[in-house]
Amino acid sequence: MIRKDVSTSHVAPNLRIIPLGGLGEVGRNMMCIEYEKTILIVDLGLRMPEEDMPGVDYIIPDASYLRGKEKNVVGVVFTHGHYDHIGAVPYIVEKLGHGVPLFASGLTAGIILKRQEDFSYLPKLNLTRVEDGTKVKLGPFVVEFFKQNHNISDNMGLFIQTPIGNLIHTSDFKFDDDPVFDRPTNFSRLKEIGSRGILLLMSDSTGAEEKGHSLSERKIIENLEEIFKQSKGRIIAATFGSLINRIQQLIALSEKYGRHVAVDGYSMRTNVEICKKLGHIKSEKGTLIKPNQMQNFPDHKVTLICTGAQGEDRAVLMKIANGEHKFVRFKKQDTVIFSSSVVPGNERTVQILKDELYRQQVRVFHYKMMDIHAGGHGQAEELKEMMNIMQPKFFLPIHGQYSMLVNHAILAGENGIPEKNIAVVENGQVIALTQNSIAIEPKSVEASYIMVDGLGVGDVGEVVLRDRQTLSKDGMFVVIAIIDRKTGKVKGSPDIISRGFVYLKESKLLLRDTRHKVIEIVEKSTGSGGAVNWSYVKDNVRNYIGDFLYARTERRPMILPVIIEV
């Protein structure tokens, strides 16, 4: 089996690779490459919260490792414009110090700068645009960008020259010999890069558990065209707001079949606007209309491309399904296309949405019915082909859940890379790399979740999450008792507020017994009055009332005692 930890007796090397996100998870990608006292950063991404993180908007990497080392950061290079690779820019770049150089391809830079407009109080970014073949020297590193196929334009792999050898960071990638509205994979260029001698290959693992080869976008557009041929009413196509190539396919098919196209959803409209300026999305004059203009045309002449393929509450497709959209209501002859796969964790919400669409008697197509979505990640055969092209001495699987990393490492072993030359690591573990060895240092660095909730960054931790989980599960129970300071006795009857625990009007007996119990606990805790430890009184109310309510209901709400002295 693949070795997780490697111990060696050689002198500690001076090249270290430190993943702060993206290894052992999907998303939140951030990696530091450190040589002596200089640090190169690859990507600054976010990930979406898990189901047990109520109220959290998203999660970003913990950059505390860089605290005190800000002056050592020679630059940040970005692979592509998906938020799991650029979404943490507004939160981390400012901590690196004013003017840290950033490098991104045209579309990636456009998306970064557009999002930065929402953070106008931050200093202007020192962002330089790069393209296929651009080389930048950053301290002891020379980074060369090379184009890779993915499901967003301007995706770049990285060839990184270091003092001890050449590294490859593949970015997210797939091999597509016949894409649509994009150039095919340039295998001759990849082979030329591989011929330079690759010390370490760091390769995308997202598709490592999938056998065979990923689908070509050519197959997707052919199947989408079959839907366009059959559809007699409006076509409403939902996909990711960042899936630019798919949006272009839908626009081209709409033009072929005489349809006008409306685009709706904040992220999608923003990306389309950026891509039109950069030439990544092209349309004939008059094709693109606004959603409020759809009613001006016959249904069979209209396509709506929108967000919401993951069943998100506030996305466009869910708003239409719930009758909340300003301009669109479903009609019987409408065709709805889910042109994306379901992100793990979203299965239930997507199923609820699909059921509602069927209730409204629209035709529904999704990727399990026919190939109308291709992922942007290479599968097993493509991953092995990348290894064959690069012929690396050492191998590090990146980007993916732990099972994906392990399965990618197994592929590497099957492809002839010795086990001692493969390292499987998770966030925070540090790789020590020399020309002759790859090792995992015994001491890890901090790589915990930093949660963003509204304007708060990092102020939601495990304690706050646990409280939110308790509130969402069993609710809140507030006990308000007025106490005579001199006698220690409760004056009147304690007030009770319940939220998410019991409905007060239907629980009168429980509330009566609880009030009696509160009086008993308070008066036993205060004794005869005088000098009273009120924290002790509150703790007793919290603990004993909690036990009492659990015994009566087998539920344990959050107990909030309020003691008022008079």
GROMACS .gro file of C-alpha atoms in nm, residues 22-365:
model
  344
   22GLY     CA    1  -0.738   2.131  -0.122
   23LEU     CA    2  -0.573   1.806  -0.008
   24GLY     CA    3  -0.819   1.580   0.173
   25GLU     CA    4  -1.111   1.791   0.049
   26VAL     CA    5  -1.256   1.930  -0.273
   27GLY     CA    6  -1.206   2.306  -0.283
   28ARG     CA    7  -1.023   2.565  -0.069
   29ASN     CA    8  -0.708   2.518  -0.275
   30MET     CA    9  -0.395   2.690  -0.148
   31MET     CA   10  -0.035   2.569  -0.160
   32CYS     CA   11   0.293   2.722  -0.044
   33ILE     CA   12   0.622   2.629  -0.208
   34GLU     CA   13   0.909   2.740   0.015
   35TYR     CA   14   1.278   2.757  -0.063
   36GLU     CA   15   1.496   2.876   0.224
   37LYS     CA   16   1.319   3.201   0.320
   38THR     CA   17   1.116   3.263   0.005
   39ILE     CA   18   0.757   3.147  -0.048
   40LEU     CA   19   0.559   3.107  -0.369
   41ILE     CA   20   0.181   3.062  -0.329
   42VAL     CA   21  -0.037   2.871  -0.576
   43ASP     CA   22  -0.410   2.960  -0.566
   44LEU     CA   23  -0.624   3.111  -0.290
   45GLY     CA   24  -0.958   2.930  -0.299
   46LEU     CA   25  -1.269   2.877  -0.092
   47ARG     CA   26  -1.508   2.588  -0.043
   48MET     CA   27  -1.876   2.575   0.040
   49PRO     CA   28  -1.990   2.491   0.396
   50GLU     CA   29  -2.095   2.144   0.501
   51GLU     CA   30  -2.448   2.059   0.613
   52ASP     CA   31  -2.348   2.080   0.980
   53MET     CA   32  -2.228   2.442   0.943
   54PRO     CA   33  -2.551   2.644   0.967
   55GLY     CA   34  -2.517   3.011   0.876
   56VAL     CA   35  -2.164   2.980   0.734
   57ASP     CA   36  -2.126   3.135   0.387
   58TYR     CA   37  -1.804   2.958   0.291
   59ILE     CA   38  -1.471   2.835   0.424
   60ILE     CA   39  -1.126   2.972   0.338
   61PRO     CA   40  -0.773   2.847   0.413
   62ASP     CA   41  -0.600   2.922   0.740
   63ALA     CA   42  -0.306   3.143   0.643
   64SER     CA   43  -0.166   3.172   0.996
   65TYR     CA   44   0.148   2.984   0.882
   66LEU     CA   45   0.238   3.298   0.686
   67ARG     CA   46   0.207   3.528   0.987
   68GLY     CA   47   0.548   3.694   1.033
   69LYS     CA   48   0.659   3.560   0.693
   70GLU     CA   49   0.466   3.810   0.478
   71LYS     CA   50   0.785   3.969   0.343
   72ASN     CA   51   0.902   3.624   0.229
   73VAL     CA   52   0.611   3.584  -0.014
   74VAL     CA   53   0.749   3.654  -0.362
   75GLY     CA   54   0.416   3.614  -0.541
   76VAL     CA   55   0.083   3.434  -0.585
   77VAL     CA   56   0.010   3.249  -0.910
   78PHE     CA   57  -0.340   3.136  -1.005
   79THR     CA   58  -0.430   2.836  -1.219
   80HIS     CA   59  -0.787   2.931  -1.319
   81GLY     CA   60  -1.095   3.131  -1.233
   82HIS     CA   61  -1.310   2.888  -1.033
   83TYR     CA   62  -1.387   3.013  -0.683
   84ASP     CA   63  -1.228   2.706  -0.524
   85HIS     CA   64  -0.901   2.849  -0.659
   86ILE     CA   65  -0.953   3.228  -0.634
   87GLY     CA   66  -1.239   3.282  -0.386
   88ALA     CA   67  -1.024   3.365  -0.083
   89VAL     CA   68  -0.833   3.649  -0.255
   90PRO     CA   69  -1.014   3.934  -0.072
   91TYR     CA   70  -0.951   3.773   0.267
   92ILE     CA   71  -0.590   3.657   0.238
   93VAL     CA   72  -0.410   3.894  -0.001
   94GLU     CA   73  -0.455   4.190   0.235
   95LYS     CA   74  -0.284   3.987   0.509
   96LEU     CA   75   0.020   3.931   0.286
   97GLY     CA   76   0.102   4.299   0.280
   98HIS     CA   77   0.042   4.577   0.031
   99GLY     CA   78   0.159   4.514  -0.321
  100VAL     CA   79   0.225   4.138  -0.319
  101PRO     CA   80   0.243   4.046  -0.692
  102LEU     CA   81  -0.040   3.832  -0.829
  103PHE     CA   82  -0.036   3.655  -1.167
  104ALA     CA   83  -0.343   3.522  -1.350
  105SER     CA   84  -0.462   3.455  -1.705
  106GLY     CA   85  -0.706   3.694  -1.874
  107LEU     CA   86  -1.037   3.541  -1.767
  108THR     CA   87  -0.908   3.451  -1.421
  109ALA     CA   88  -0.785   3.808  -1.369
  110GLY     CA   89  -1.119   3.944  -1.493
  111ILE     CA   90  -1.316   3.736  -1.242
  112ILE     CA   91  -1.079   3.825  -0.956
  113LEU     CA   92  -1.104   4.198  -1.029
  114LYS     CA   93  -1.481   4.191  -1.075
  115ARG     CA   94  -1.526   4.022  -0.739
  116GLN     CA   95  -1.285   4.265  -0.577
  117GLU     CA   96  -1.533   4.543  -0.658
  118ASP     CA   97  -1.745   4.404  -0.372
  119PHE     CA   98  -1.450   4.479  -0.141
  120SER     CA   99  -1.385   4.837  -0.248
  121TYR     CA  100  -1.238   4.925   0.093
  122LEU     CA  101  -0.939   4.700   0.024
  123PRO     CA  102  -0.618   4.825  -0.145
  124LYS     CA  103  -0.593   4.782  -0.521
  125LEU     CA  104  -0.452   4.445  -0.626
  126ASN     CA  105  -0.109   4.425  -0.789
  127LEU     CA  106  -0.233   4.186  -1.058
  128THR     CA  107  -0.047   4.099  -1.378
  129ARG     CA  108  -0.216   3.914  -1.665
  130VAL     CA  109  -0.035   3.615  -1.816
  131GLU     CA  110  -0.099   3.382  -2.110
  132ASP     CA  111   0.013   3.046  -2.244
  133GLY     CA  112   0.394   3.053  -2.249
  134THR     CA  113   0.440   3.349  -2.012
  135LYS     CA  114   0.740   3.314  -1.777
  136VAL     CA  115   0.777   3.510  -1.454
  137LYS     CA  116   1.077   3.510  -1.222
  138LEU     CA  117   0.979   3.528  -0.857
  139GLY     CA  118   1.280   3.510  -0.625
  140PRO     CA  119   1.447   3.171  -0.681
  141PHE     CA  120   1.146   3.042  -0.877
  142VAL     CA  121   1.070   3.074  -1.248
  143VAL     CA  122   0.707   2.998  -1.326
  144GLU     CA  123   0.600   2.916  -1.682
  145PHE     CA  124   0.226   2.899  -1.757
  146PHE     CA  125   0.093   2.639  -2.002
  147LYS     CA  126  -0.264   2.595  -2.125
  148GLN     CA  127  -0.469   2.303  -1.994
  149ASN     CA  128  -0.823   2.198  -2.093
  150HIS     CA  129  -1.080   2.225  -1.815
  151ASN     CA  130  -1.440   2.344  -1.807
  152ILE     CA  131  -1.343   2.710  -1.782
  153SER     CA  132  -1.132   2.907  -2.029
  154ASP     CA  133  -0.779   3.032  -1.962
  155ASN     CA  134  -0.689   2.742  -1.734
  156MET     CA  135  -0.313   2.718  -1.677
  157GLY     CA  136  -0.082   2.445  -1.557
  158LEU     CA  137   0.244   2.556  -1.397
  159PHE     CA  138   0.602   2.457  -1.483
  160ILE     CA  139   0.806   2.577  -1.184
  161GLN     CA  140   1.185   2.588  -1.196
  162THR     CA  141   1.341   2.571  -0.850
  163PRO     CA  142   1.705   2.551  -0.737
  164ILE     CA  143   1.669   2.176  -0.676
  165GLY     CA  144   1.469   2.078  -0.985
  166ASN     CA  145   1.158   2.127  -1.197
  167LEU     CA  146   0.805   2.095  -1.058
  168ILE     CA  147   0.476   2.054  -1.244
  169HIS     CA  148   0.143   2.170  -1.101
  170THR     CA  149  -0.120   2.043  -1.344
  171SER     CA  150  -0.408   2.263  -1.223
  172ASP     CA  151  -0.749   2.098  -1.270
  173PHE     CA  152  -0.729   1.938  -1.612
  174LYS     CA  153  -0.871   1.696  -1.866
  175PHE     CA  154  -0.744   1.582  -2.206
  176ASP     CA  155  -0.989   1.673  -2.482
  177ASP     CA  156  -0.884   1.605  -2.841
  178ASP     CA  157  -1.200   1.761  -2.987
  179PRO     CA  158  -1.342   2.029  -2.759
  180VAL     CA  159  -1.603   2.286  -2.858
  181PHE     CA  160  -1.510   2.657  -2.869
  182ASP     CA  161  -1.167   2.578  -2.731
  183ARG     CA  162  -0.832   2.452  -2.854
  184PRO     CA  163  -0.757   2.082  -2.806
  185THR     CA  164  -0.494   1.965  -2.564
  186ASN     CA  165  -0.150   2.053  -2.700
  187PHE     CA  166   0.026   1.722  -2.642
  188SER     CA  167   0.341   1.826  -2.825
  189ARG     CA  168   0.385   2.118  -2.585
  190LEU     CA  169   0.325   1.893  -2.284
  191LYS     CA  170   0.583   1.645  -2.415
  192GLU     CA  171   0.834   1.926  -2.468
  193ILE     CA  172   0.783   2.037  -2.107
  194GLY     CA  173   0.818   1.678  -1.986
  195SER     CA  174   1.144   1.641  -2.178
  196ARG     CA  175   1.305   1.908  -1.958
  197GLY     CA  176   1.325   1.663  -1.667
  198ILE     CA  177   1.054   1.674  -1.399
  199LEU     CA  178   1.155   1.622  -1.038
  200LEU     CA  179   0.801   1.632  -0.896
  201LEU     CA  180   0.459   1.602  -1.057
  202MET     CA  181   0.169   1.748  -0.854
  203SER     CA  182  -0.145   1.629  -1.033
  204ASP     CA  183  -0.522   1.687  -1.001
  205SER     CA  184  -0.688   1.387  -0.828
  206THR     CA  185  -1.058   1.478  -0.854
  207GLY     CA  186  -1.127   1.213  -1.120
  208ALA     CA  187  -0.887   0.947  -0.988
  209GLU     CA  188  -1.168   0.712  -0.879
  210GLU     CA  189  -1.333   0.722  -1.224
  211LYS     CA  190  -1.220   0.461  -1.476
  212GLY     CA  191  -1.151   0.533  -1.840
  213HIS     CA  192  -1.147   0.873  -2.011
  214SER     CA  193  -1.362   1.180  -1.949
  215LEU     CA  194  -1.624   1.277  -2.204
  216SER     CA  195  -1.539   1.526  -2.478
  217GLU     CA  196  -1.740   1.846  -2.497
  218ARG     CA  197  -1.811   1.747  -2.860
  219LYS     CA  198  -2.032   1.462  -2.734
  220ILE     CA  199  -2.213   1.700  -2.499
  221ILE     CA  200  -2.305   1.953  -2.766
  222GLU     CA  201  -2.431   1.673  -2.995
  223ASN     CA  202  -2.668   1.551  -2.722
  224LEU     CA  203  -2.776   1.903  -2.633
  225GLU     CA  204  -2.862   1.958  -2.998
  226GLU     CA  205  -3.099   1.659  -2.989
  227ILE     CA  206  -3.289   1.833  -2.708
  228PHE     CA  207  -3.305   2.157  -2.907
  229LYS     CA  208  -3.444   1.967  -3.208
  230GLN     CA  209  -3.725   1.811  -2.998
  231SER     CA  210  -3.824   2.109  -2.783
  232LYS     CA  211  -4.146   2.287  -2.882
  233GLY     CA  212  -4.150   2.542  -2.601
  234ARG     CA  213  -3.895   2.739  -2.403
  235ILE     CA  214  -3.564   2.579  -2.307
  236ILE     CA  215  -3.444   2.657  -1.957
  237ALA     CA  216  -3.088   2.534  -1.909
  238ALA     CA  217  -2.929   2.540  -1.563
  239THR     CA  218  -2.557   2.502  -1.513
  240PHE     CA  219  -2.267   2.643  -1.313
  241GLY     CA  220  -2.216   3.016  -1.350
  242SER     CA  221  -1.847   2.950  -1.423
  243LEU     CA  222  -1.904   2.686  -1.693
  244ILE     CA  223  -1.830   2.931  -1.973
  245ASN     CA  224  -1.782   2.675  -2.249
  246ARG     CA  225  -2.124   2.521  -2.181
  247ILE     CA  226  -2.288   2.863  -2.184
  248GLN     CA  227  -2.127   2.932  -2.522
  249GLN     CA  228  -2.255   2.596  -2.653
  250LEU     CA  229  -2.610   2.681  -2.545
  251ILE     CA  230  -2.589   3.024  -2.708
  252ALA     CA  231  -2.460   2.873  -3.035
  253LEU     CA  232  -2.733   2.606  -3.041
  254SER     CA  233  -2.997   2.869  -2.968
  255GLU     CA  234  -2.876   3.076  -3.264
  256LYS     CA  235  -2.877   2.768  -3.487
  257TYR     CA  236  -3.242   2.701  -3.398
  258GLY     CA  237  -3.354   3.064  -3.410
  259ARG     CA  238  -3.382   3.126  -3.037
  260HIS     CA  239  -3.311   3.440  -2.837
  261VAL     CA  240  -3.112   3.388  -2.517
  262ALA     CA  241  -3.164   3.537  -2.174
  263VAL     CA  242  -2.898   3.487  -1.905
  264ASP     CA  243  -3.001   3.506  -1.540
  265GLY     CA  244  -2.823   3.461  -1.207
  266TYR     CA  245  -2.576   3.706  -1.057
  267SER     CA  246  -2.259   3.496  -1.097
  268MET     CA  247  -2.355   3.385  -1.446
  269ARG     CA  248  -2.442   3.735  -1.569
  270THR     CA  249  -2.114   3.866  -1.425
  271ASN     CA  250  -1.905   3.595  -1.589
  272VAL     CA  251  -2.081   3.634  -1.925
  273GLU     CA  252  -2.018   4.009  -1.914
  274ILE     CA  253  -1.646   3.952  -1.846
  275CYS     CA  254  -1.619   3.682  -2.114
  276LYS     CA  255  -1.788   3.895  -2.380
  277LYS     CA  256  -1.529   4.168  -2.323
  278LEU     CA  257  -1.246   3.915  -2.344
  279GLY     CA  258  -1.390   3.736  -2.648
  280HIS     CA  259  -1.452   3.405  -2.471
  281ILE     CA  260  -1.826   3.430  -2.541
  282LYS     CA  261  -1.950   3.533  -2.883
  283SER     CA  262  -2.305   3.590  -3.002
  284GLU     CA  263  -2.482   3.744  -3.300
  285LYS     CA  264  -2.639   4.086  -3.268
  286GLY     CA  265  -2.983   4.057  -3.110
  287THR     CA  266  -2.936   3.707  -2.968
  288LEU     CA  267  -2.892   3.810  -2.607
  289ILE     CA  268  -3.198   3.959  -2.438
  290LYS     CA  269  -3.293   4.038  -2.081
  291PRO     CA  270  -3.517   3.802  -1.880
  292ASN     CA  271  -3.799   4.059  -1.880
  293GLN     CA  272  -3.798   4.051  -2.262
  294MET     CA  273  -3.864   3.677  -2.290
  295GLN     CA  274  -4.239   3.734  -2.307
  296ASN     CA  275  -4.191   3.943  -2.622
  297PHE     CA  276  -4.109   3.631  -2.826
  298PRO     CA  277  -4.287   3.300  -2.898
  299ASP     CA  278  -4.191   3.028  -2.651
  300HIS     CA  279  -4.015   2.817  -2.917
  301LYS     CA  280  -3.790   3.115  -2.989
  302VAL     CA  281  -3.656   3.155  -2.633
  303THR     CA  282  -3.377   2.997  -2.426
  304LEU     CA  283  -3.304   3.090  -2.066
  305ILE     CA  284  -2.960   2.999  -1.932
  306CYS     CA  285  -2.953   3.028  -1.555
  307THR     CA  286  -2.801   2.925  -1.224
  308GLY     CA  287  -2.956   2.672  -0.988
  309ALA     CA  288  -2.854   2.328  -1.113
  310GLN     CA  289  -2.753   2.236  -0.757
  311GLY     CA  290  -3.094   2.316  -0.609
  312GLU     CA  291  -2.971   2.630  -0.431
  313ASP     CA  292  -3.251   2.811  -0.247
  314ARG     CA  293  -3.197   3.158  -0.393
  315ALA     CA  294  -3.074   3.057  -0.739
  316VAL     CA  295  -3.283   3.130  -1.048
  317LEU     CA  296  -3.415   2.780  -1.121
  318MET     CA  297  -3.548   2.735  -0.767
  319LYS     CA  298  -3.709   3.080  -0.778
  320ILE     CA  299  -3.894   2.983  -1.098
  321ALA     CA  300  -4.002   2.650  -0.945
  322ASN     CA  301  -4.132   2.829  -0.635
  323GLY     CA  302  -4.316   3.095  -0.837
  324GLU     CA  303  -4.086   3.367  -0.699
  325HIS     CA  304  -3.918   3.479  -1.023
  326LYS     CA  305  -4.020   3.825  -1.143
  327PHE     CA  306  -4.067   3.735  -1.508
  328VAL     CA  307  -4.076   3.357  -1.557
  329ARG     CA  308  -4.335   3.091  -1.468
  330PHE     CA  309  -4.313   2.733  -1.589
  331LYS     CA  310  -4.537   2.623  -1.874
  332LYS     CA  311  -4.630   2.270  -1.974
  333GLN     CA  312  -4.420   2.268  -2.293
  334ASP     CA  313  -4.105   2.400  -2.123
  335THR     CA  314  -3.790   2.186  -2.130
  336VAL     CA  315  -3.551   2.207  -1.834
  337ILE     CA  316  -3.191   2.093  -1.880
  338PHE     CA  317  -2.961   2.021  -1.583
  339SER     CA  318  -2.628   2.060  -1.764
  340SER     CA  319  -2.407   1.982  -1.467
  341SER     CA  320  -2.343   1.689  -1.238
  342VAL     CA  321  -2.461   1.698  -0.877
  343VAL     CA  322  -2.198   1.821  -0.633
  344PRO     CA  323  -2.164   1.568  -0.345
  345GLY     CA  324  -2.388   1.680  -0.059
  346ASN     CA  325  -2.645   1.844  -0.290
  347GLU     CA  326  -2.825   1.523  -0.392
  348ARG     CA  327  -3.127   1.579  -0.170
  349THR     CA  328  -3.189   1.941  -0.269
  350VAL     CA  329  -3.150   1.859  -0.640
  351GLN     CA  330  -3.396   1.570  -0.607
  352ILE     CA  331  -3.651   1.795  -0.434
  353LEU     CA  332  -3.615   2.047  -0.717
  354LYS     CA  333  -3.653   1.782  -0.988
  355ASP     CA  334  -3.967   1.644  -0.820
  356GLU     CA  335  -4.117   1.992  -0.816
  357LEU     CA  336  -4.039   2.041  -1.186
  358TYR     CA  337  -4.213   1.715  -1.271
  359ARG     CA  338  -4.515   1.825  -1.066
  360GLN     CA  339  -4.530   2.133  -1.287
  361GLN     CA  340  -4.533   1.900  -1.590
  362VAL     CA  341  -4.221   2.029  -1.763
  363ARG     CA  342  -3.980   1.800  -1.949
  364VAL     CA  343  -3.658   1.741  -1.755
  365PHE     CA  344  -3.321   1.624  -1.886
   0.00000   0.00000   0.00000
